[in-house]
Amino acid sequence: MELADPVETGVWKFSGRRPASSVSLPVEVPVGAGQTSGALERGTDGIITIAAYGSESPNAKAGSGSDPISPNLPTPGNNAGSGPSASQERATLQRLLNTKARIVGESERCKTKILRGQEPLRCFADVLARYEARLAREAGRGSGVAKAALPIVRQMARDIRRAKSNAQGLEIVRRGIGKVQRIRLVRSQDAVVAKLQQQQRAVLVDTLQAVEINLAKAIAI
């Protein structure tokens, strides 16, 4: 069903699978000064997906009106859909930002350790190993971005320990950054979730780029 509003130029599409036994639920979407009304069907099997086309999703309420229906989420009364929620991805982003601060700080402290005699590649391999452990923790919590980046960082940590020269170690880090930048995110119907996942990937890239810069400085000592 399409609801076209004369005030707004956007078109809202409400689509879903109709089960054998279903009931109609009234929907009222405030648009401008007026309202657009329609109906959704809800049954015992399957969920209804509301796809918003335009700048922002409508604030729609179904059934008793006590629970809002958000885009790409089940209607009230159905089981929750698969995939992370925006709140989960937002919490993941914050933890990745905290991890970035920690890892960047540890990579900066390598300078002092190197001045005391530690090999540059060994110090930065340890930093990447700790980053790997933190990404593994996020992957265990269900972060798709962390799961995708984990094997890349793990391989970086292993390869840099086996590097034959500082220049080779620096190239290993740079190749790893390129791989993280090319991580393909699963396309989400939820624009907020998709944006948060893009931000998570950007944080991972920023973290590794900071490590690269600090490694280059350490090599130049």
PDB file of C-alpha atoms in Angstrom:
ATOM      1  CA  MET A   1       0.000   0.000   0.000  1.00  0.00           C
ATOM      2  CA  GLU A   2       1.310   3.441  -0.773  1.00  0.00           C
ATOM      3  CA  LEU A   3       0.261   6.532   1.142  1.00  0.00           C
ATOM      4  CA  ALA A   4       0.945   9.696  -0.838  1.00  0.00           C
ATOM      5  CA  ASP A   5       0.576  12.944   1.054  1.00  0.00           C
ATOM      6  CA  PRO A   6      -0.133  16.153  -0.864  1.00  0.00           C
ATOM      7  CA  VAL A   7       1.863  18.231   1.617  1.00  0.00           C
ATOM      8  CA  GLU A   8       5.006  16.100   1.513  1.00  0.00           C
ATOM      9  CA  THR A   9       6.593  14.928  -1.726  1.00  0.00           C
ATOM     10  CA  GLY A  10       7.788  11.615  -0.243  1.00  0.00           C
ATOM     11  CA  VAL A  11       5.917   8.313  -0.534  1.00  0.00           C
ATOM     12  CA  TRP A  12       5.713   5.868   2.362  1.00  0.00           C
ATOM     13  CA  LYS A  13       5.450   2.186   1.491  1.00  0.00           C
ATOM     14  CA  PHE A  14       4.068  -0.283   4.014  1.00  0.00           C
ATOM     15  CA  SER A  15       4.785  -3.826   2.980  1.00  0.00           C
ATOM     16  CA  GLY A  16       4.671  -7.219   4.619  1.00  0.00           C
ATOM     17  CA  ARG A  17       3.729 -10.873   4.314  1.00  0.00           C
ATOM     18  CA  ARG A  18       0.073 -11.593   4.886  1.00  0.00           C
ATOM     19  CA  PRO A  19      -0.445 -14.760   6.943  1.00  0.00           C
ATOM     20  CA  ALA A  20      -3.413 -17.047   6.684  1.00  0.00           C
ATOM     21  CA  SER A  21      -5.120 -15.403   9.646  1.00  0.00           C
ATOM     22  CA  SER A  22      -4.604 -11.692   9.950  1.00  0.00           C
ATOM     23  CA  VAL A  23      -6.170  -8.597  11.415  1.00  0.00           C
ATOM     24  CA  SER A  24      -6.035  -5.007  10.268  1.00  0.00           C
ATOM     25  CA  LEU A  25      -4.355  -2.462  12.486  1.00  0.00           C
ATOM     26  CA  PRO A  26      -5.088   1.237  12.082  1.00  0.00           C
ATOM     27  CA  VAL A  27      -2.157   3.500  11.323  1.00  0.00           C
ATOM     28  CA  GLU A  28      -2.080   7.249  11.683  1.00  0.00           C
ATOM     29  CA  VAL A  29       1.041   9.084  10.542  1.00  0.00           C
ATOM     30  CA  PRO A  30       1.299  12.802  11.436  1.00  0.00           C
ATOM     31  CA  VAL A  31       2.428  14.730   8.365  1.00  0.00           C
ATOM     32  CA  GLY A  32       2.672  18.494   8.572  1.00  0.00           C
ATOM     33  CA  ALA A  33      -0.531  19.889   9.993  1.00  0.00           C
ATOM     34  CA  GLY A  34      -2.684  16.921   9.049  1.00  0.00           C
ATOM     35  CA  GLN A  35      -2.625  13.132   9.201  1.00  0.00           C
ATOM     36  CA  THR A  36      -2.386  10.286   6.759  1.00  0.00           C
ATOM     37  CA  SER A  37      -4.341   7.172   7.671  1.00  0.00           C
ATOM     38  CA  GLY A  38      -4.095   3.607   6.474  1.00  0.00           C
ATOM     39  CA  ALA A  39      -3.996   0.050   7.760  1.00  0.00           C
ATOM     40  CA  LEU A  40      -1.416  -2.622   8.483  1.00  0.00           C
ATOM     41  CA  GLU A  41      -2.054  -6.343   8.670  1.00  0.00           C
ATOM     42  CA  ARG A  42      -0.677  -8.444  11.463  1.00  0.00           C
ATOM     43  CA  GLY A  43      -0.952 -12.188  11.898  1.00  0.00           C
ATOM     44  CA  THR A  44       0.637 -14.958  13.897  1.00  0.00           C
ATOM     45  CA  ASP A  45       3.499 -15.755  11.519  1.00  0.00           C
ATOM     46  CA  GLY A  46       5.975 -13.369   9.951  1.00  0.00           C
ATOM     47  CA  ILE A  47       6.649  -9.718  10.606  1.00  0.00           C
ATOM     48  CA  ILE A  48       5.677  -6.538   8.875  1.00  0.00           C
ATOM     49  CA  THR A  49       8.505  -4.391   7.621  1.00  0.00           C
ATOM     50  CA  ILE A  50       7.945  -0.700   7.263  1.00  0.00           C
ATOM     51  CA  ALA A  51      10.277   0.814   4.678  1.00  0.00           C
ATOM     52  CA  ALA A  52      10.556   4.581   4.673  1.00  0.00           C
ATOM     53  CA  TYR A  53      11.402   6.404   1.496  1.00  0.00           C
ATOM     54  CA  GLY A  54      12.340   9.998   2.179  1.00  0.00           C
ATOM     55  CA  SER A  55      14.324  11.931   4.725  1.00  0.00           C
ATOM     56  CA  GLU A  56      12.994  10.325   7.881  1.00  0.00           C
ATOM     57  CA  SER A  57      10.663   7.567   9.004  1.00  0.00           C
ATOM     58  CA  PRO A  58       7.147   8.373  10.208  1.00  0.00           C
ATOM     59  CA  ASN A  59       6.117   8.149  13.835  1.00  0.00           C
ATOM     60  CA  ALA A  60       3.501   5.458  13.285  1.00  0.00           C
ATOM     61  CA  LYS A  61       1.491   3.707  15.967  1.00  0.00           C
ATOM     62  CA  ALA A  62      -0.468   0.511  15.512  1.00  0.00           C
ATOM     63  CA  GLY A  63      -3.011  -1.437  17.530  1.00  0.00           C
ATOM     64  CA  SER A  64      -3.669   0.237  20.851  1.00  0.00           C
ATOM     65  CA  GLY A  65      -1.245   3.027  20.008  1.00  0.00           C
ATOM     66  CA  SER A  66       0.881   2.352  23.087  1.00  0.00           C
ATOM     67  CA  ASP A  67       3.918   1.057  21.153  1.00  0.00           C
ATOM     68  CA  PRO A  68       5.429   2.866  18.156  1.00  0.00           C
ATOM     69  CA  ILE A  69       6.391   0.898  15.078  1.00  0.00           C
ATOM     70  CA  SER A  70       9.894   1.800  13.933  1.00  0.00           C
ATOM     71  CA  PRO A  71      11.102   1.256  10.381  1.00  0.00           C
ATOM     72  CA  ASN A  72      12.373  -2.273   9.708  1.00  0.00           C
ATOM     73  CA  LEU A  73      11.347  -3.566  13.124  1.00  0.00           C
ATOM     74  CA  PRO A  74       8.526  -6.014  13.943  1.00  0.00           C
ATOM     75  CA  THR A  75       5.105  -4.717  14.829  1.00  0.00           C
ATOM     76  CA  PRO A  76       4.158  -4.831  18.536  1.00  0.00           C
ATOM     77  CA  GLY A  77       3.358  -8.327  19.690  1.00  0.00           C
ATOM     78  CA  ASN A  78       5.670 -10.113  17.280  1.00  0.00           C
ATOM     79  CA  ASN A  79       9.069 -11.547  18.083  1.00  0.00           C
ATOM     80  CA  ALA A  80      12.031  -9.243  17.652  1.00  0.00           C
ATOM     81  CA  GLY A  81      13.683  -9.274  14.243  1.00  0.00           C
ATOM     82  CA  SER A  82      17.226 -10.377  13.589  1.00  0.00           C
ATOM     83  CA  GLY A  83      20.174  -8.013  13.444  1.00  0.00           C
ATOM     84  CA  PRO A  84      21.602  -5.481  15.869  1.00  0.00           C
ATOM     85  CA  SER A  85      19.568  -2.539  17.051  1.00  0.00           C
ATOM     86  CA  ALA A  86      20.656   1.068  16.799  1.00  0.00           C
ATOM     87  CA  SER A  87      21.251   1.204  20.562  1.00  0.00           C
ATOM     88  CA  GLN A  88      23.520  -1.854  20.383  1.00  0.00           C
ATOM     89  CA  GLU A  89      25.517  -0.396  17.498  1.00  0.00           C
ATOM     90  CA  ARG A  90      25.782   2.934  19.302  1.00  0.00           C
ATOM     91  CA  ALA A  91      27.190   1.187  22.378  1.00  0.00           C
ATOM     92  CA  THR A  92      29.642  -0.717  20.155  1.00  0.00           C
ATOM     93  CA  LEU A  93      30.776   2.543  18.569  1.00  0.00           C
ATOM     94  CA  GLN A  94      31.458   4.062  21.980  1.00  0.00           C
ATOM     95  CA  ARG A  95      33.497   1.059  23.081  1.00  0.00           C
ATOM     96  CA  LEU A  96      35.503   1.186  19.850  1.00  0.00           C
ATOM     97  CA  LEU A  97      36.220   4.867  20.496  1.00  0.00           C
ATOM     98  CA  ASN A  98      37.414   4.003  24.006  1.00  0.00           C
ATOM     99  CA  THR A  99      39.595   1.248  22.557  1.00  0.00           C
ATOM    100  CA  LYS A 100      41.008   3.693  20.009  1.00  0.00           C
ATOM    101  CA  ALA A 101      42.149   6.037  22.773  1.00  0.00           C
ATOM    102  CA  ARG A 102      43.803   3.153  24.617  1.00  0.00           C
ATOM    103  CA  ILE A 103      45.551   1.674  21.565  1.00  0.00           C
ATOM    104  CA  VAL A 104      46.774   5.045  20.299  1.00  0.00           C
ATOM    105  CA  GLY A 105      48.155   5.801  23.759  1.00  0.00           C
ATOM    106  CA  GLU A 106      49.957   2.456  23.883  1.00  0.00           C
ATOM    107  CA  SER A 107      51.465   3.010  20.431  1.00  0.00           C
ATOM    108  CA  GLU A 108      52.723   6.430  21.527  1.00  0.00           C
ATOM    109  CA  ARG A 109      54.391   4.874  24.563  1.00  0.00           C
ATOM    110  CA  CYS A 110      56.390   2.622  22.242  1.00  0.00           C
ATOM    111  CA  LYS A 111      58.698   5.585  21.662  1.00  0.00           C
ATOM    112  CA  THR A 112      59.826   5.507  25.284  1.00  0.00           C
ATOM    113  CA  LYS A 113      60.225   1.730  25.216  1.00  0.00           C
ATOM    114  CA  ILE A 114      62.289   1.913  22.046  1.00  0.00           C
ATOM    115  CA  LEU A 115      64.572   4.538  23.568  1.00  0.00           C
ATOM    116  CA  ARG A 116      65.103   2.059  26.410  1.00  0.00           C
ATOM    117  CA  GLY A 117      66.195  -0.621  23.956  1.00  0.00           C
ATOM    118  CA  GLN A 118      63.065  -2.466  22.799  1.00  0.00           C
ATOM    119  CA  GLU A 119      62.804  -3.318  19.106  1.00  0.00           C
ATOM    120  CA  PRO A 120      60.220  -1.114  17.322  1.00  0.00           C
ATOM    121  CA  LEU A 121      58.438  -3.976  15.553  1.00  0.00           C
ATOM    122  CA  ARG A 122      58.153  -5.999  18.736  1.00  0.00           C
ATOM    123  CA  CYS A 123      56.559  -3.106  20.583  1.00  0.00           C
ATOM    124  CA  PHE A 124      54.023  -2.429  17.839  1.00  0.00           C
ATOM    125  CA  ALA A 125      53.283  -6.116  17.389  1.00  0.00           C
ATOM    126  CA  ASP A 126      52.321  -6.178  21.078  1.00  0.00           C
ATOM    127  CA  VAL A 127      50.074  -3.147  20.531  1.00  0.00           C
ATOM    128  CA  LEU A 128      48.329  -4.832  17.611  1.00  0.00           C
ATOM    129  CA  ALA A 129      47.940  -8.043  19.619  1.00  0.00           C
ATOM    130  CA  ARG A 130      46.139  -6.097  22.340  1.00  0.00           C
ATOM    131  CA  TYR A 131      43.965  -4.456  19.706  1.00  0.00           C
ATOM    132  CA  GLU A 132      43.172  -7.909  18.347  1.00  0.00           C
ATOM    133  CA  ALA A 133      42.059  -9.048  21.798  1.00  0.00           C
ATOM    134  CA  ARG A 134      39.696  -6.094  22.148  1.00  0.00           C
ATOM    135  CA  LEU A 135      38.226  -6.655  18.697  1.00  0.00           C
ATOM    136  CA  ALA A 136      37.698 -10.316  19.589  1.00  0.00           C
ATOM    137  CA  ARG A 137      35.701  -9.176  22.607  1.00  0.00           C
ATOM    138  CA  GLU A 138      33.506  -6.963  20.425  1.00  0.00           C
ATOM    139  CA  ALA A 139      33.080  -9.740  17.869  1.00  0.00           C
ATOM    140  CA  GLY A 140      31.926 -11.992  20.689  1.00  0.00           C
ATOM    141  CA  ARG A 141      29.279  -9.415  21.542  1.00  0.00           C
ATOM    142  CA  GLY A 142      27.949  -9.636  18.002  1.00  0.00           C
ATOM    143  CA  SER A 143      29.633  -6.699  16.271  1.00  0.00           C
ATOM    144  CA  GLY A 144      29.727  -7.420  12.551  1.00  0.00           C
ATOM    145  CA  VAL A 145      32.351  -4.739  11.906  1.00  0.00           C
ATOM    146  CA  ALA A 146      34.638  -6.171  14.591  1.00  0.00           C
ATOM    147  CA  LYS A 147      34.175  -9.685  13.193  1.00  0.00           C
ATOM    148  CA  ALA A 148      35.240  -8.492   9.750  1.00  0.00           C
ATOM    149  CA  ALA A 149      38.271  -6.572  11.035  1.00  0.00           C
ATOM    150  CA  LEU A 150      39.455  -9.195  13.527  1.00  0.00           C
ATOM    151  CA  PRO A 151      41.257 -11.556  11.091  1.00  0.00           C
ATOM    152  CA  ILE A 152      42.922  -8.576   9.405  1.00  0.00           C
ATOM    153  CA  VAL A 153      44.356  -7.209  12.638  1.00  0.00           C
ATOM    154  CA  ARG A 154      45.299 -10.716  13.782  1.00  0.00           C
ATOM    155  CA  GLN A 155      47.290 -11.266  10.594  1.00  0.00           C
ATOM    156  CA  MET A 156      48.923  -7.849  10.957  1.00  0.00           C
ATOM    157  CA  ALA A 157      50.100  -8.702  14.466  1.00  0.00           C
ATOM    158  CA  ARG A 158      51.520 -12.030  13.292  1.00  0.00           C
ATOM    159  CA  ASP A 159      53.192 -10.674  10.159  1.00  0.00           C
ATOM    160  CA  ILE A 160      54.830  -7.719  11.861  1.00  0.00           C
ATOM    161  CA  ARG A 161      56.551 -10.089  14.309  1.00  0.00           C
ATOM    162  CA  ARG A 162      58.029 -11.970  11.353  1.00  0.00           C
ATOM    163  CA  ALA A 163      58.990  -8.866   9.388  1.00  0.00           C
ATOM    164  CA  LYS A 164      62.621  -8.746   8.283  1.00  0.00           C
ATOM    165  CA  SER A 165      62.950  -4.978   8.522  1.00  0.00           C
ATOM    166  CA  ASN A 166      61.250  -1.898   9.934  1.00  0.00           C
ATOM    167  CA  ALA A 167      60.255  -0.836   6.431  1.00  0.00           C
ATOM    168  CA  GLN A 168      58.584  -4.203   5.853  1.00  0.00           C
ATOM    169  CA  GLY A 169      56.740  -3.898   9.142  1.00  0.00           C
ATOM    170  CA  LEU A 170      55.463  -0.459   8.160  1.00  0.00           C
ATOM    171  CA  GLU A 171      54.240  -1.820   4.833  1.00  0.00           C
ATOM    172  CA  ILE A 172      52.385  -4.620   6.636  1.00  0.00           C
ATOM    173  CA  VAL A 173      50.488  -2.063   8.712  1.00  0.00           C
ATOM    174  CA  ARG A 174      49.653  -0.008   5.628  1.00  0.00           C
ATOM    175  CA  ARG A 175      48.316  -3.042   3.771  1.00  0.00           C
ATOM    176  CA  GLY A 176      46.179  -3.932   6.781  1.00  0.00           C
ATOM    177  CA  ILE A 177      44.702  -0.437   6.852  1.00  0.00           C
ATOM    178  CA  GLY A 178      43.753  -0.790   3.187  1.00  0.00           C
ATOM    179  CA  LYS A 179      41.974  -4.077   3.919  1.00  0.00           C
ATOM    180  CA  VAL A 180      39.979  -2.551   6.791  1.00  0.00           C
ATOM    181  CA  GLN A 181      38.996   0.364   4.556  1.00  0.00           C
ATOM    182  CA  ARG A 182      37.601  -2.141   2.043  1.00  0.00           C
ATOM    183  CA  ILE A 183      35.471  -4.026   4.559  1.00  0.00           C
ATOM    184  CA  ARG A 184      32.040  -4.416   2.970  1.00  0.00           C
ATOM    185  CA  LEU A 185      29.288  -3.710   5.424  1.00  0.00           C
ATOM    186  CA  VAL A 186      26.097  -5.734   5.292  1.00  0.00           C
ATOM    187  CA  ARG A 187      23.458  -3.541   3.753  1.00  0.00           C
ATOM    188  CA  SER A 188      20.956  -2.604   6.425  1.00  0.00           C
ATOM    189  CA  GLN A 189      17.418  -1.407   5.845  1.00  0.00           C
ATOM    190  CA  ASP A 190      17.804   0.701   8.979  1.00  0.00           C
ATOM    191  CA  ALA A 191      19.579   3.916   7.977  1.00  0.00           C
ATOM    192  CA  VAL A 192      20.650   4.627  11.561  1.00  0.00           C
ATOM    193  CA  VAL A 193      22.255   1.186  11.969  1.00  0.00           C
ATOM    194  CA  ALA A 194      23.999   1.513   8.611  1.00  0.00           C
ATOM    195  CA  LYS A 195      25.420   4.910   9.561  1.00  0.00           C
ATOM    196  CA  LEU A 196      26.671   3.659  12.916  1.00  0.00           C
ATOM    197  CA  GLN A 197      28.413   0.711  11.267  1.00  0.00           C
ATOM    198  CA  GLN A 198      30.120   3.071   8.822  1.00  0.00           C
ATOM    199  CA  GLN A 199      31.307   5.148  11.767  1.00  0.00           C
ATOM    200  CA  GLN A 200      32.629   2.012  13.480  1.00  0.00           C
ATOM    201  CA  ARG A 201      34.666   1.096  10.415  1.00  0.00           C
ATOM    202  CA  ALA A 202      36.022   4.667  10.282  1.00  0.00           C
ATOM    203  CA  VAL A 203      37.119   4.405  13.933  1.00  0.00           C
ATOM    204  CA  LEU A 204      39.001   1.175  13.177  1.00  0.00           C
ATOM    205  CA  VAL A 205      40.765   2.829  10.248  1.00  0.00           C
ATOM    206  CA  ASP A 206      41.633   5.895  12.348  1.00  0.00           C
ATOM    207  CA  THR A 207      43.050   3.671  15.077  1.00  0.00           C
ATOM    208  CA  LEU A 208      45.308   1.766  12.707  1.00  0.00           C
ATOM    209  CA  GLN A 209      46.400   4.927  10.927  1.00  0.00           C
ATOM    210  CA  ALA A 210      47.483   6.385  14.270  1.00  0.00           C
ATOM    211  CA  VAL A 211      49.483   3.205  14.920  1.00  0.00           C
ATOM    212  CA  GLU A 212      51.070   3.562  11.478  1.00  0.00           C
ATOM    213  CA  ILE A 213      52.086   7.168  12.169  1.00  0.00           C
ATOM    214  CA  ASN A 214      53.591   6.286  15.528  1.00  0.00           C
ATOM    215  CA  LEU A 215      55.446   3.328  14.011  1.00  0.00           C
ATOM    216  CA  ALA A 216      56.916   5.581  11.313  1.00  0.00           C
ATOM    217  CA  LYS A 217      58.054   8.031  14.007  1.00  0.00           C
ATOM    218  CA  ALA A 218      59.545   5.213  16.073  1.00  0.00           C
ATOM    219  CA  ILE A 219      61.492   3.883  13.094  1.00  0.00           C
ATOM    220  CA  ALA A 220      62.956   7.329  12.520  1.00  0.00           C
ATOM    221  CA  ILE A 221      64.370   7.524  16.057  1.00  0.00           C
TER     222      ILE A 221
END
